[in-house]
Amino acid sequence: MSLPTVVIVGRPNVGKSTLFNRIIGEQAAIVENHPGVTRDRKELEADWLGNHFLLVDTGGWLPGGSDLDEKVSRQVEAAVEQADVVLFVVDASVGLTDDDHQVAHWLRRIKSPVLIVANKADNDRRENDRWEFMALGLGEPVPVSALHGRRAGDLLDEVVALLPDQGGADAEPDIPVDEAGAGLWNVGDTPPPRVAIVGRPNVGKSTLFNRLVGEDRSVVHDMAGTTRDAIDTLVETPDGPIVYVDTAGMRRRSRIDDSAEYYSMVRALRAIDDADIALLVIDATEGVTSQDQRLAERVDASGCPIVVMLNKWELVEDPEQRAEIEIEVRRKLYFVGDAPVLKISALTGKGVHKLRPVLQEAIEQYHRRVPTRDVNRVIADAQQKQPAGHGLKVLYALQGATDPPTFTLFVNRELPQTYMRYLERMIREAFNFGSTPIKLRVRKRSE
Ligand code: GDP
Ligand code: GDP
């Protein structure tokens, strides 16, 4: 079966070869180097979300100059005409040029779908400069910074949406996993962070779980027959090992079908007590229901940081409706504060890549260790600003553990809960712990 092809065209210096390398770099693996091609034809098999395609850079084929039409070789013409998607790269930092107009003139005559890629959109302002390219009559330009990788995942989402269907949605895991089964993590290492996928039934938890760990994985690590409540799957990711906890799988295994909703909730609650991060999956087509709210409140109360996954986003097409849902999430889930909200389609994989940097940050915070003198400085400042009163004092403090960050406070007498929360907030803000849970332990000096 021949692979669909994605061909990159554009005048010289717009960043075609940088984009080529970026796409190859963003995807999981370079699958194969296709031999037998001419030297100036750069092509590699790429893979995004299980959608394979041949990426072709026409870099050397399109010289600049006035009589561009004549210079377009048959080869490039054939490649572009047979392409499943053409990426027409323009330079957002330079703006529209005559050469761009000429390339567009030629591309408007071909049948393949064309995406205008407004490259060098390195920041928000440059991103807005892309609208100028609407004048090319080839649709809405997609901004990207090939050099820095900004929005590269979004561009790839757009590209695969235009590819002929390969049934790719279920074909490959989003995050590469190792072959060995147990992962590169060894017993005795620091336990990897646990990510629990929670939500009401049918919001798409298991679809998301499978996308994150790959179909086979959820079976290999099935702990069936044990008394364990959670089905844990260890996944080796580029950012280190992660344990995904599938609460949907637990529900499927229960025999109590009529009260499935209730039991899935109970089990989800147990899973989050153990988790370091909870992915709260919400069905965007239904909005935030009262059960979503209750679950979120409970997750929040457990001290677990939350990432809201607004799933089935591809079914919400109306921009007004989209805006409404986003507002609703912020309003009805106000207590989760600044929790990241990701709009995804677990079914197609679109947007799921955004989870990676979010998890990465949460994991980094989870492992962070603060030097003892800094902890004491912050505690001293906090006590000076607002003393506990009644002669109560923290004498000395240190971070005794990471994963999650745990601080030990040596006090002369027991501190009131409200004051503990105040100190926790001060530590959180001073060291930028974001939504990571932190624990405070108290030791009395006499101990
Ligand atoms: P090509 O001739 O179209 O293949 O262009 P290249 O990929 O060789 O890039 C031309 C120049 O633009 C190089 O100096 C790149 O480093 C630079 N470039 C490519 N992409 C970006 C980008 O996203 N932002 C910025 N600022 N520069 C870029
Ligand atoms: P769970 O009960 O929360 O584990 O939900 P499932 O993963 O079993 O999904 C419930 C239904 O929603 C299934 O029919 C899925 O195919 C469907 N589904 C899941 N994610 C998406 C999505 O992103 N878009 C669409 N359209 N359907 C989805």
PDB file of N, CA and C and ligand atoms in Angstrom, residues 200-207 248 251 311-312 314-315 345-347, ligand 2:
ATOM      1  N   ARG A 200     -17.085  10.896  34.529  1.00  0.00           N
ATOM      2  CA  ARG A 200     -18.323  10.127  34.495  1.00  0.00           C
ATOM      3  C   ARG A 200     -18.218   9.034  33.437  1.00  0.00           C
ATOM      4  N   PRO A 201     -19.108   8.046  33.458  1.00  0.00           N
ATOM      5  CA  PRO A 201     -19.112   7.055  32.389  1.00  0.00           C
ATOM      6  C   PRO A 201     -19.364   7.715  31.026  1.00  0.00           C
ATOM      7  N   ASN A 202     -18.755   7.152  30.007  1.00  0.00           N
ATOM      8  CA  ASN A 202     -19.003   7.571  28.623  1.00  0.00           C
ATOM      9  C   ASN A 202     -18.419   8.907  28.190  1.00  0.00           C
ATOM     10  N   VAL A 203     -17.632   9.519  29.055  1.00  0.00           N
ATOM     11  CA  VAL A 203     -17.022  10.776  28.635  1.00  0.00           C
ATOM     12  C   VAL A 203     -15.805  10.524  27.741  1.00  0.00           C
ATOM     13  N   GLY A 204     -15.302   9.266  27.744  1.00  0.00           N
ATOM     14  CA  GLY A 204     -14.176   8.938  26.861  1.00  0.00           C
ATOM     15  C   GLY A 204     -12.894   8.591  27.604  1.00  0.00           C
ATOM     16  N   LYS A 205     -13.018   8.164  28.860  1.00  0.00           N
ATOM     17  CA  LYS A 205     -11.824   7.863  29.653  1.00  0.00           C
ATOM     18  C   LYS A 205     -11.002   6.726  29.053  1.00  0.00           C
ATOM     19  N   SER A 206     -11.681   5.639  28.699  1.00  0.00           N
ATOM     20  CA  SER A 206     -10.882   4.511  28.202  1.00  0.00           C
ATOM     21  C   SER A 206     -10.335   4.801  26.815  1.00  0.00           C
ATOM     22  N   THR A 207     -11.063   5.579  26.036  1.00  0.00           N
ATOM     23  CA  THR A 207     -10.534   5.971  24.722  1.00  0.00           C
ATOM     24  C   THR A 207      -9.253   6.786  24.914  1.00  0.00           C
ATOM     25  N   ALA A 248     -11.748   3.724  34.196  1.00  0.00           N
ATOM     26  CA  ALA A 248     -12.812   3.190  33.335  1.00  0.00           C
ATOM     27  C   ALA A 248     -12.722   1.668  33.269  1.00  0.00           C
ATOM     28  N   ARG A 251     -14.357  -0.036  36.026  1.00  0.00           N
ATOM     29  CA  ARG A 251     -15.802  -0.094  35.917  1.00  0.00           C
ATOM     30  C   ARG A 251     -16.226  -1.252  35.023  1.00  0.00           C
ATOM     31  N   ASN A 311     -13.197  16.702  26.314  1.00  0.00           N
ATOM     32  CA  ASN A 311     -13.123  15.688  25.261  1.00  0.00           C
ATOM     33  C   ASN A 311     -14.289  15.813  24.262  1.00  0.00           C
ATOM     34  N   LYS A 312     -14.156  15.109  23.158  1.00  0.00           N
ATOM     35  CA  LYS A 312     -15.132  15.115  22.053  1.00  0.00           C
ATOM     36  C   LYS A 312     -15.265  16.519  21.459  1.00  0.00           C
ATOM     37  N   GLU A 314     -14.153  17.729  18.874  1.00  0.00           N
ATOM     38  CA  GLU A 314     -14.373  17.793  17.421  1.00  0.00           C
ATOM     39  C   GLU A 314     -15.868  17.781  17.083  1.00  0.00           C
ATOM     40  N   LEU A 315     -16.704  17.352  18.041  1.00  0.00           N
ATOM     41  CA  LEU A 315     -18.150  17.332  17.770  1.00  0.00           C
ATOM     42  C   LEU A 315     -18.782  18.705  17.984  1.00  0.00           C
ATOM     43  N   SER A 345      -9.713  15.560  21.261  1.00  0.00           N
ATOM     44  CA  SER A 345     -10.560  14.481  20.801  1.00  0.00           C
ATOM     45  C   SER A 345      -9.791  13.195  21.040  1.00  0.00           C
ATOM     46  N   ALA A 346     -10.202  12.459  22.057  1.00  0.00           N
ATOM     47  CA  ALA A 346      -9.507  11.199  22.352  1.00  0.00           C
ATOM     48  C   ALA A 346      -9.681  10.237  21.189  1.00  0.00           C
ATOM     49  N   LEU A 347     -10.798  10.388  20.487  1.00  0.00           N
ATOM     50  CA  LEU A 347     -11.113   9.485  19.383  1.00  0.00           C
ATOM     51  C   LEU A 347     -10.147   9.661  18.221  1.00  0.00           C
TER      52      LEU A 347
HETATM   53  P1  GDP B   2     -15.591   5.938  29.337  1.00  0.00           P
HETATM   54  O1  GDP B   2     -16.835   5.283  29.801  1.00  0.00           O
HETATM   55  O2  GDP B   2     -15.416   7.277  29.997  1.00  0.00           O
HETATM   56  O3  GDP B   2     -14.377   5.091  29.421  1.00  0.00           O
HETATM   57  O4  GDP B   2     -15.846   6.284  27.790  1.00  0.00           O
HETATM   58  P2  GDP B   2     -15.345   5.513  26.483  1.00  0.00           P
HETATM   59  O5  GDP B   2     -13.898   5.746  26.269  1.00  0.00           O
HETATM   60  O6  GDP B   2     -15.817   4.117  26.544  1.00  0.00           O
HETATM   61  O7  GDP B   2     -16.132   6.342  25.379  1.00  0.00           O
HETATM   62  C1  GDP B   2     -17.540   6.409  25.365  1.00  0.00           C
HETATM   63  C2  GDP B   2     -17.989   6.670  23.946  1.00  0.00           C
HETATM   64  O8  GDP B   2     -17.535   7.965  23.515  1.00  0.00           O
HETATM   65  C3  GDP B   2     -17.417   5.680  22.956  1.00  0.00           C
HETATM   66  O9  GDP B   2     -18.402   5.411  21.997  1.00  0.00           O
HETATM   67  C4  GDP B   2     -16.256   6.432  22.322  1.00  0.00           C
HETATM   68  O10 GDP B   2     -15.983   6.008  21.010  1.00  0.00           O
HETATM   69  C5  GDP B   2     -16.770   7.842  22.334  1.00  0.00           C
HETATM   70  N1  GDP B   2     -15.691   8.829  22.360  1.00  0.00           N
HETATM   71  C6  GDP B   2     -14.629   8.884  23.187  1.00  0.00           C
HETATM   72  N2  GDP B   2     -13.850   9.944  22.918  1.00  0.00           N
HETATM   73  C7  GDP B   2     -14.433  10.582  21.888  1.00  0.00           C
HETATM   74  C8  GDP B   2     -14.107  11.763  21.120  1.00  0.00           C
HETATM   75  O11 GDP B   2     -13.104  12.447  21.343  1.00  0.00           O
HETATM   76  N3  GDP B   2     -14.965  12.108  20.117  1.00  0.00           N
HETATM   77  C9  GDP B   2     -16.084  11.365  19.852  1.00  0.00           C
HETATM   78  N4  GDP B   2     -16.850  11.776  18.867  1.00  0.00           N
HETATM   79  N5  GDP B   2     -16.416  10.262  20.539  1.00  0.00           N
HETATM   80  C10 GDP B   2     -15.610   9.878  21.536  1.00  0.00           C
END
